[in-house]
XYZ file of C-alpha atoms in Angstrom:
549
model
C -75.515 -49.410 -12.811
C -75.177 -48.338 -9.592
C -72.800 -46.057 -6.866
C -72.237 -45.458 -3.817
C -69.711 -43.778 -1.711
C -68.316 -43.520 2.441
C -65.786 -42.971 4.436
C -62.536 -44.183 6.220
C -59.526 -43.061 7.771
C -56.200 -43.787 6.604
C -53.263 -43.595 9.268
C -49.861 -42.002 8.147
C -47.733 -42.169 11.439
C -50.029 -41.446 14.115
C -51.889 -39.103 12.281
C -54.844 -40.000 10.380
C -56.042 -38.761 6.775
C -59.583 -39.332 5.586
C -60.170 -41.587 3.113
C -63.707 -41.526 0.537
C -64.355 -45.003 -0.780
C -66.620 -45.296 -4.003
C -68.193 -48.305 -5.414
C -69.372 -48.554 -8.816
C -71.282 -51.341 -10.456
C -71.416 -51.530 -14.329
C -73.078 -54.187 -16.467
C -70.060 -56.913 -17.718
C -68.031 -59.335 -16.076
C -68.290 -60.037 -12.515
C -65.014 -58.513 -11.671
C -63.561 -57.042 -8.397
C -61.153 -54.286 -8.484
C -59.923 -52.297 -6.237
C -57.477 -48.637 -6.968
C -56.265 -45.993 -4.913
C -52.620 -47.361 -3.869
C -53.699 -50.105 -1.202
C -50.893 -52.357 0.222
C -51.007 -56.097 0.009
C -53.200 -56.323 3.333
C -55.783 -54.046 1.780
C -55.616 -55.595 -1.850
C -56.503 -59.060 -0.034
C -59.977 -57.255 1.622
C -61.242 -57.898 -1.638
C -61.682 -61.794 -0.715
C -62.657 -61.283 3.217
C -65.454 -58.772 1.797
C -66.600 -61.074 -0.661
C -66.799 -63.897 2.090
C -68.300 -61.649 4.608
C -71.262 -59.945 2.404
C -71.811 -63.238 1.774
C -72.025 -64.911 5.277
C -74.033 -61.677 6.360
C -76.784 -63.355 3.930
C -76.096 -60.994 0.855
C -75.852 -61.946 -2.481
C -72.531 -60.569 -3.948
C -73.300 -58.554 -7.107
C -72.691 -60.584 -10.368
C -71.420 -57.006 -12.243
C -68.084 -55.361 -12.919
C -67.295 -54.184 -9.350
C -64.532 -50.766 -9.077
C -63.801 -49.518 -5.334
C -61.585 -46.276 -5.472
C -60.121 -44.909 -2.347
C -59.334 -41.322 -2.836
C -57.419 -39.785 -2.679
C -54.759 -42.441 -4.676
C -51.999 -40.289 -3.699
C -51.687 -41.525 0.513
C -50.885 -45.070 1.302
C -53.333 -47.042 2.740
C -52.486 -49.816 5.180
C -54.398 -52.391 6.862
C -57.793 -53.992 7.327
C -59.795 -51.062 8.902
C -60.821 -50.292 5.303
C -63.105 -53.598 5.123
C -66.231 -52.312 6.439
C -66.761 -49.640 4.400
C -66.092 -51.179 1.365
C -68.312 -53.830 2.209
C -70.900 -50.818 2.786
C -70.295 -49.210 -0.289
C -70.317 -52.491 -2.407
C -73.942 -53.008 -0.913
C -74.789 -49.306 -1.192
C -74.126 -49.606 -5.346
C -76.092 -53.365 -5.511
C -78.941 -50.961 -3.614
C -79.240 -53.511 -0.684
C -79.045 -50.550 1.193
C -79.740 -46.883 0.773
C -76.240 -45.567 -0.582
C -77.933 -41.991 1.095
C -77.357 -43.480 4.458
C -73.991 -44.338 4.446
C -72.574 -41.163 2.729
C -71.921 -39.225 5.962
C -70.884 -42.480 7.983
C -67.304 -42.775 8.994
C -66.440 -46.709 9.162
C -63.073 -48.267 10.770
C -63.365 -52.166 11.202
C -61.748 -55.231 9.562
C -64.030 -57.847 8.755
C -63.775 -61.656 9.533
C -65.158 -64.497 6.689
C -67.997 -64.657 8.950
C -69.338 -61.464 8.479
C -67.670 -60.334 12.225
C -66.537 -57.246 12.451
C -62.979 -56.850 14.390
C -61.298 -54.124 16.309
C -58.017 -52.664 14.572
C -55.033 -50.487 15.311
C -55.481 -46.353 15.770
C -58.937 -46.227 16.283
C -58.529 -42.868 18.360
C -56.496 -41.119 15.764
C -58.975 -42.303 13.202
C -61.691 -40.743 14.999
C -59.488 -37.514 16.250
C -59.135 -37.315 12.467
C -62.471 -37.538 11.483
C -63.903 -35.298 13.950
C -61.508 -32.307 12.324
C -62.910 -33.050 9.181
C -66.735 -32.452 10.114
C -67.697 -35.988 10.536
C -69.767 -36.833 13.302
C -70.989 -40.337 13.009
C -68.546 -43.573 13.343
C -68.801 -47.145 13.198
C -66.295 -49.392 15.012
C -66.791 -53.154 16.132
C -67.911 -53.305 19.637
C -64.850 -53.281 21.210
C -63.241 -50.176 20.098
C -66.317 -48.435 21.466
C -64.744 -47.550 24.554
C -61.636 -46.258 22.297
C -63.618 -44.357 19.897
C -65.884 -42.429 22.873
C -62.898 -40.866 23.788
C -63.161 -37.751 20.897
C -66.042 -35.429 22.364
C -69.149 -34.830 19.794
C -68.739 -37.515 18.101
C -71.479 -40.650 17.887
C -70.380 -43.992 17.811
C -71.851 -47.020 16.735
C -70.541 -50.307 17.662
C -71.888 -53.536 16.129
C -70.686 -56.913 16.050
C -71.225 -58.354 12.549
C -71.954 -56.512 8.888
C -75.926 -58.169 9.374
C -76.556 -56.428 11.849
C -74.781 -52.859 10.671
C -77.397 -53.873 7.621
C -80.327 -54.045 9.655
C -79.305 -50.815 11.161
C -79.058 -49.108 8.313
C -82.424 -50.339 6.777
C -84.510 -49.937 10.345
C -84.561 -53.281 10.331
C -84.834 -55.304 13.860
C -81.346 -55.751 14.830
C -79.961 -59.629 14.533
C -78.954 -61.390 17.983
C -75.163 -61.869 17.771
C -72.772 -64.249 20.184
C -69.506 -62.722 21.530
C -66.789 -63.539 19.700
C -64.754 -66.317 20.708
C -61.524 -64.756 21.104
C -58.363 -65.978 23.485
C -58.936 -64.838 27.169
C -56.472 -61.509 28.149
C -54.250 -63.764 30.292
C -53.836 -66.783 28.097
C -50.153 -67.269 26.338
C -51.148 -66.615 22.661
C -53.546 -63.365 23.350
C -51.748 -60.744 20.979
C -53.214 -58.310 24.132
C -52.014 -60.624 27.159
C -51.229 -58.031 30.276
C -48.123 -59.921 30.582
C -46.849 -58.814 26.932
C -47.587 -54.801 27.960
C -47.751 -54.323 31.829
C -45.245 -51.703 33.051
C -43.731 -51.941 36.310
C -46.836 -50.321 38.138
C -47.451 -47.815 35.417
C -49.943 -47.094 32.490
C -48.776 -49.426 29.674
C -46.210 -50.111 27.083
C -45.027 -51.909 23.895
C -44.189 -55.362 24.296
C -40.973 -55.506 24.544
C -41.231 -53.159 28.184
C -39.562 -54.672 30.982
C -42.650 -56.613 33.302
C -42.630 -56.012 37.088
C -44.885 -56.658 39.828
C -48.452 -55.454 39.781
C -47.978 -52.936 42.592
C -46.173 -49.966 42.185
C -42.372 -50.424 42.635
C -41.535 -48.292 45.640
C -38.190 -45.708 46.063
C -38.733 -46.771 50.092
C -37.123 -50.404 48.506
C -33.855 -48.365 47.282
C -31.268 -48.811 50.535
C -28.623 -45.856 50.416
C -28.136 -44.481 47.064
C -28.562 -40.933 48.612
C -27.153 -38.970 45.555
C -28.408 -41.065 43.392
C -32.261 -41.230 44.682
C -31.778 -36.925 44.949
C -30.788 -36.918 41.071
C -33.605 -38.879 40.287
C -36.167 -36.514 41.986
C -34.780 -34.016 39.743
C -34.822 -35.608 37.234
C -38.854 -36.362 37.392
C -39.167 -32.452 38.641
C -37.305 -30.704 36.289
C -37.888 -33.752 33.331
C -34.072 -34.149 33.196
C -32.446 -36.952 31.278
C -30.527 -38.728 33.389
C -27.022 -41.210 33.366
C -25.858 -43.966 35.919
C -23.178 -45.075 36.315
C -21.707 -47.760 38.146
C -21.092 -52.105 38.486
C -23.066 -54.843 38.212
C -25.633 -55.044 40.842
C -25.266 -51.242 42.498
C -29.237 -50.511 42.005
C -28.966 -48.288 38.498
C -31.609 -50.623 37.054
C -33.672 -50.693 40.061
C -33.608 -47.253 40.454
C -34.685 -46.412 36.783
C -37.422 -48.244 37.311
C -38.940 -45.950 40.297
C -39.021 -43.285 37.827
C -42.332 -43.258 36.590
C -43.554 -43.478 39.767
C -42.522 -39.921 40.536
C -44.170 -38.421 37.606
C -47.530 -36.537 37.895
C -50.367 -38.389 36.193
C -50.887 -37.275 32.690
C -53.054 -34.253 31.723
C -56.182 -34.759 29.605
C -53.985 -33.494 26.566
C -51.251 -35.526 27.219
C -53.629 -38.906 27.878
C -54.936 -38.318 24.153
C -51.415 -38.008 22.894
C -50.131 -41.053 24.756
C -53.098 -43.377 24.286
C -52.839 -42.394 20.318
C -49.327 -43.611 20.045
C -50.660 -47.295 21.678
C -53.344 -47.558 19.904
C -51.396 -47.037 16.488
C -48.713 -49.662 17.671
C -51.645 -52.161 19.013
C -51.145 -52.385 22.209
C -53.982 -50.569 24.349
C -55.400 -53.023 26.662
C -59.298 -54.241 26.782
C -61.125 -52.199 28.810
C -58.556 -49.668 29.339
C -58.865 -47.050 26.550
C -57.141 -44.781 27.978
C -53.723 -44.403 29.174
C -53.744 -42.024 32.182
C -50.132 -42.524 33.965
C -46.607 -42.025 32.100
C -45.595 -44.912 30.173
C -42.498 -46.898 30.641
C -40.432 -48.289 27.825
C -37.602 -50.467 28.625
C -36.165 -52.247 25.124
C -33.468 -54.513 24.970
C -29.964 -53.213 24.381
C -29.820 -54.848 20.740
C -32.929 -53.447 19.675
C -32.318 -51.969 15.950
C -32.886 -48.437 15.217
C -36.429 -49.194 13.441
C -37.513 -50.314 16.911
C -36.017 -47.548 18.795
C -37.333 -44.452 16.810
C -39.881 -45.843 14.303
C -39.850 -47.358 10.719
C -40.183 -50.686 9.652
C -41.156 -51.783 5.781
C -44.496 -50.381 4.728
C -45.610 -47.390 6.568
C -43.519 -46.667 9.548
C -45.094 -47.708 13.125
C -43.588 -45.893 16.300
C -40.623 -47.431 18.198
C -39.827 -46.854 21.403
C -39.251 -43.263 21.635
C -42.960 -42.840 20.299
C -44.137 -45.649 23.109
C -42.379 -43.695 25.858
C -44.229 -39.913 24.597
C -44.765 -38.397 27.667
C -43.117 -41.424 30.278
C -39.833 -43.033 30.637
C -37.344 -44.394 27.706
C -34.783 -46.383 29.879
C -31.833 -47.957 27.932
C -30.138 -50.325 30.025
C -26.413 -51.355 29.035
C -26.621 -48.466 27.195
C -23.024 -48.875 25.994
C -23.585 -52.329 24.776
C -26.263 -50.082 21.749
C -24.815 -49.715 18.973
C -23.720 -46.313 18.657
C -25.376 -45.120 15.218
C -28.600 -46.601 16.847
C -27.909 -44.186 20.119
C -27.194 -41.223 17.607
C -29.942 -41.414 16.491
C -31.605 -40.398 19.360
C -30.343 -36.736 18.978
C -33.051 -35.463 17.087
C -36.323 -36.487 19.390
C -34.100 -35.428 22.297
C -33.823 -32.015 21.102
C -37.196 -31.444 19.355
C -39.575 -34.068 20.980
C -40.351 -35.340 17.829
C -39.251 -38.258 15.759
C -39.317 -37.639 11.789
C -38.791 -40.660 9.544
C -38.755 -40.383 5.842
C -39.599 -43.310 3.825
C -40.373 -43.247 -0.392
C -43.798 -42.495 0.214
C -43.181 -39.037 2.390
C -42.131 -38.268 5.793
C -43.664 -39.189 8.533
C -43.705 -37.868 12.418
C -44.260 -38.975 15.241
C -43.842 -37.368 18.734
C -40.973 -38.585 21.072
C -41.025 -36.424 24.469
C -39.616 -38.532 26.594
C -37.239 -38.282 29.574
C -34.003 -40.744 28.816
C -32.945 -42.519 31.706
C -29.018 -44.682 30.823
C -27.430 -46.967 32.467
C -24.052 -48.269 31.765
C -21.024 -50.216 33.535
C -17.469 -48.453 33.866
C -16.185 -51.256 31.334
C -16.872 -54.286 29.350
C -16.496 -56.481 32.706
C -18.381 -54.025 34.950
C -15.373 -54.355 37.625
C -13.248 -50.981 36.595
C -12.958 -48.984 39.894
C -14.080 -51.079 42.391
C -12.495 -51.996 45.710
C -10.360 -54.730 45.220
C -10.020 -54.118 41.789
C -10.384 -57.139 39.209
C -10.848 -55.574 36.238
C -9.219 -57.464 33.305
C -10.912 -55.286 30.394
C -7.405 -53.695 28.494
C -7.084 -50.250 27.873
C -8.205 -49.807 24.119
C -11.828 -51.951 24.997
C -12.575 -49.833 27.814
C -11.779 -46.612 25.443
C -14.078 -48.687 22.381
C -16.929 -49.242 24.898
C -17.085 -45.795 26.583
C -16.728 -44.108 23.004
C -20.429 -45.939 22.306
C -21.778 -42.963 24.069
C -20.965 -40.343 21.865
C -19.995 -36.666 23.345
C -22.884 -34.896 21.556
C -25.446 -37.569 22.988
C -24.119 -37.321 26.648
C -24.321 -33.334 25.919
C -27.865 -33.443 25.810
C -27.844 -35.938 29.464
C -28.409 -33.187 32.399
C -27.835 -35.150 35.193
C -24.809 -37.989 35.627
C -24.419 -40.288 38.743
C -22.380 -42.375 39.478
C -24.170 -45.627 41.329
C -21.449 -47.127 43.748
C -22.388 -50.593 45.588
C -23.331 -50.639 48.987
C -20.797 -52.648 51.668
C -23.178 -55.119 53.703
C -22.355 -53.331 56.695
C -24.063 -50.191 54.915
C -27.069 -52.659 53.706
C -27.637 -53.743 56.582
C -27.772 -50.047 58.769
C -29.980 -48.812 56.103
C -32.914 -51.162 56.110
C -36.190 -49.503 56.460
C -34.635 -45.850 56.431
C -35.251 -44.870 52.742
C -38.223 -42.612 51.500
C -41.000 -44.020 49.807
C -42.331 -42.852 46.424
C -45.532 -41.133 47.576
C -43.207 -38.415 49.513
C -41.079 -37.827 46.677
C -43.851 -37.493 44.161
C -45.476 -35.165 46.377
C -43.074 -32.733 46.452
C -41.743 -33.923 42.475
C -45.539 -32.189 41.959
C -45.104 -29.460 44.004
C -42.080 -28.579 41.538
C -44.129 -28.939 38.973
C -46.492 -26.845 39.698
C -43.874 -23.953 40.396
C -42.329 -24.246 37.067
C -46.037 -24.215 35.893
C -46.660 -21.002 36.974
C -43.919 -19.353 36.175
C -44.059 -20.144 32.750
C -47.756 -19.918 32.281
C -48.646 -17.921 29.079
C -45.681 -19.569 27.374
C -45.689 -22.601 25.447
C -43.290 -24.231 28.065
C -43.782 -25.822 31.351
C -41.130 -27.706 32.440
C -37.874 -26.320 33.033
C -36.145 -28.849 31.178
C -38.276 -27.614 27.587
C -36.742 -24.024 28.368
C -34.694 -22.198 25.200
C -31.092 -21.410 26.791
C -31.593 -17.857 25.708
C -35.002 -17.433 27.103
C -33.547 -18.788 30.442
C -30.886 -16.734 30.741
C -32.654 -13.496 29.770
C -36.384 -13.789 31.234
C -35.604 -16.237 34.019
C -31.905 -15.531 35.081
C -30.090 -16.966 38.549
C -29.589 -14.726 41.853
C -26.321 -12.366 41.250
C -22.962 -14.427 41.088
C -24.879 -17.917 41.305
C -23.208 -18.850 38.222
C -19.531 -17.928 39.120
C -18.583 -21.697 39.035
C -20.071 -22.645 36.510
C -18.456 -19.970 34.165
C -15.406 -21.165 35.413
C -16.040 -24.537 34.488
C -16.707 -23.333 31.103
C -13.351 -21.534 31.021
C -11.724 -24.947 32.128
C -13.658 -26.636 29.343
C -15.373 -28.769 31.719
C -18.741 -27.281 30.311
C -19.967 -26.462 26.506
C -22.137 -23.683 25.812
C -25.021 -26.108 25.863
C -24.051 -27.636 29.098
C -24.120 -23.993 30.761
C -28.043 -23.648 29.500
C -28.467 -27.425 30.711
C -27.149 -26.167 34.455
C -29.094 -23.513 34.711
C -32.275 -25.147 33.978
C -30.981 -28.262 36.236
C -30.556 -25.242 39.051
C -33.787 -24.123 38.442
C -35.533 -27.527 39.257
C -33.254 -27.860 42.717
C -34.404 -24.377 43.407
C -38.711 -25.203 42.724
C -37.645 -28.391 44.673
C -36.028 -26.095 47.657
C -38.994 -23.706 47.660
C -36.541 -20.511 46.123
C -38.364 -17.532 44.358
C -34.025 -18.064 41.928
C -31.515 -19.941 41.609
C -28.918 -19.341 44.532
C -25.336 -20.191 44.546
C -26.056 -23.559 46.349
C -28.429 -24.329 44.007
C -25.983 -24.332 41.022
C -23.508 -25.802 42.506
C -25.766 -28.559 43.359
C -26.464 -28.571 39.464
C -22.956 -28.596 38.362
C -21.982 -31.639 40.852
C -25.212 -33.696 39.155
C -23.807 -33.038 35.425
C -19.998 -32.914 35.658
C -19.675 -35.288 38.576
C -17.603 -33.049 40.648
C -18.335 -32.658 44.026
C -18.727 -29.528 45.705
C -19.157 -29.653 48.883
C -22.587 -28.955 48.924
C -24.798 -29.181 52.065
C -27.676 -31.700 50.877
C -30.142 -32.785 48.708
C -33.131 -30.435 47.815
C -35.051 -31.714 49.998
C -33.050 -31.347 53.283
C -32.653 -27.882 52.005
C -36.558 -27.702 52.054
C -36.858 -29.861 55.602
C -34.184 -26.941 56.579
C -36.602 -24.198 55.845
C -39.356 -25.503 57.474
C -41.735 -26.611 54.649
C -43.438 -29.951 54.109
């Protein structure tokens, strides 16, 4: 008879639970069972941790053989849970000392070889086991770098079970080869840079649209003026943002300059970011930690388990999750089905995505800024000189009504992307603003709203309750005069009136104002409602104007 008992971590969402698993060896039958609601992934460890105790040079007890995982009541998911089952199995034979694994956090799947293999959410694992006292982990060598992340916490990375063995008994440590595994760059690599490089930005699932390695530059955007100025507010103020406009105008190409205007992620926010990859699998070797905003680009048909999170099983994060923190760009956003852009309502509002499945709900953080993009009409031509548009009436009404009035309610800023004439190309080359000198003053912003909200949990001016705004932070006297008339016109919901103010209050960090002027909110109401109003310039002439870099 014998027992032993350690510990693993479980991952519901991107949150991890701790998991005990106890082995218990009673005289009868050599039989393997193993309780505690595993899925069919886990329930098949039982032959890989045969194989592997046995390739490690073990002899696999000949007894009746229980493994609980407690507690029974949380799914469990995965291969992670192999090495410590293996550990407690050879705890309760008494090959090692079941006292020295009782503390010992273990997250690694093992191969038939006795390897042991990196898996998905190691970082959550070990944020998880760090809140629950633990302070001792083992991980296969390659989450090491992963796993060092969570402060006062030791890690142990080994390479097989013999030599985790030998470790555990003070026994010298066993010589092991690298694993053979496919190199980063090669086709079939499950990790290959070309599956998850971002256009010149952190990383993302691998579905995200793949650019060139260097850092896609607003100085390549000719013209565009309006547009380019809606998209630095957009990054200061963390606006969600609409094009609009034909085939080939630049509304994809300016999307994709996006995350280059966005500060670099805070310690806090790296954590929170490089959680979410890890979960979904997709943190790159030798990069543990993500440290710019990500970019997620899925396809237009992608289904709504892909864009906010599910799947069968337990639910993985989609793209809303992948973006946390970055960009979520939908191109042809009007070509999405429309229950799978509804969807989107709830993150949008609360940052947060919440999926309920039979086993319990689930959430998953989703604070991302939306960028759209969308033709006039099914052909793209509808409006453009020369006309050419052969899309009738009711398909242009069907394919606009895809993006649903309470979506587009919750979209601050709306452009519309017109092409340029070659004449126009051709004057502009070499005139535009790169994306250093945007960013830097895209920071600057930042660092305004910062401080005036500092000792609040807000700080951007997009995350700002309507009320709050209007009573704590209010515009200069009379700023808001057109805008209230809009609202009388019904050009403007309640909602859209909060929306402009905080929109005004980005131009106005952008423009170096202590409030919101007049000019400022007019400058707002032109980027959301599309009506021009005469106003004098972007934010930053308006800050050339006043004499500040």
């Amino acid at each position: 008879m014998g027992f032993a008992r350690t510990c693993s971590v479980a991952l519901v969402g991107v949150e991890g639970v701790v998991v005990e698993i106890q082995a218990d060896l009673e005289p009868g039958v050599a039989t393997f069972t193993l309780v505690g609601l595993p899925d069919k992934s886990l329930t098949e460890s039982r032959d890989r941790v045969r194989a592997a105790v046995v390739n490690a040079g073990e002899d696999w007890p000949q007894k009746k053989l229980t493994v609980g995982l407690s507690p029974a009541s949380v799914p469990k998911s995965g291969s992670g849970f192999d090495l410590g089952v293996a550990c407690a199995v050879l705890g309760a034979a008494e090959r090692i000392d079941p006292r020295s694994i009782a503390g010992l956090m273990m997250l690694g799947e093992l191969g038939l070889d006795g390897r042991v293999r990196p898996v998905r959410g190691v970082l959550p694992a070990v944020l998880a086991a760090a809140d629950a006292g633990h302070r001792q982990v083992v991980v296969s060598e390659e989450a090491v770098p992963e796993a060092s992340l969570v402060p006062d916490v030791t890690v142990l990375g080994v390479r097989s079970l013999r030599q985790l063995i030998a470790l555990l008994n003070d026994e010298p440590v066993p010589e092991e080869e690298p694993p053979d595994s496919l190199s980063p760059d090669e086709p079939g690599s499950e990790r290959s840079p070309s599956a998850l490089s971002l256009p010149g930005q952190g990383w993302a699932a691998p579905g995200a649209t793949r650019r060139a390695e260097r850092t896609l530059d607003m100085a390549d955007v000719a013209g565009q003026h309006t547009a380019r100025r809606a998209l630095e507010v957009a990054a200061a103020g963390r606006h969600h943002i609409f094009f609009k406009g034909p085939p080939g105008a630049g509304k994809t190409m300016l999307a994709e300059r996006l995350p280059g205007l966005l500060p670099p992620l805070t310690a806090q926010q790296s954590l929170e970011v490089t959680a979410v990859h890890s979960v979904a699998g997709v943190l790159p070797p030798g990069q543990p930690l993500v440290t710019r905003p990500p970019y997620c680009a899925p396809h237009h048909s992608a289904t709504m388990a892909s864009l906010v999170g599910g799947g069968s099983g337990l639910p993985r994060p989609g793209a809303v999750s992948m973006a946390h923190h970055g960009v979520l760009f939908l191109d042809e956003a009007a070509e999405c089905s429309g229950r799978v852009l509804d969807a989107m309502r709830q993150p949008l509002e609360s940052g947060q995505v919440v999926v309920a499945r039979a086993a319990g709900m689930m959430r998953m953080p989703a604070r991302f800024l939306l960028a759209l993009a969308a033709n006039p009409c099914p052909c793209g031509r509808y409006g453009m000189k020369g006309g050419g548009c052969e899309c009738r009436p009711a398909s242009i009404r069907r394919y606009r009504a895809r993006l649903s009035g309470p979506l587009m309610d919750r979209v601050d800023l709306r452009v519309q992307v017109k092409p340029l004439s070659r004449s126009e190309l051709a004057g502009l080359h070499g005139s535009s603003e790169s994306t250093a000198a945007v960013a830097e003053r895209v920071l600057a912003a930042r660092e305004r709203a910062a401080a005036r909200y500092m000792g609040t949990p807000w700080s951007a001016n997009s995350d700002i309750p309507g009320h709050e705004l209007r009573t704590r932070w209010p515009a200069e006297p009379g700023a808001l005069s057109r805008a209230e008339e809009d609202m009388e016109h019904g050009l403007l919901t309640a909602r859209g009136m909060d929306r402009v103010l905080r929109v005004a209050w980005t131009v106005a960090d952008l423009a170096g104002h202590d409030r919101p002027t007049a000019q400022d909110v007019d400058w707002a109401l032109e980027l959301r409602t599309g009506i021009r109003r005469g106003m004098p310039g972007s934010p930053a002439a308006v800050t050339a104007s006043r004499g500040q870099p």
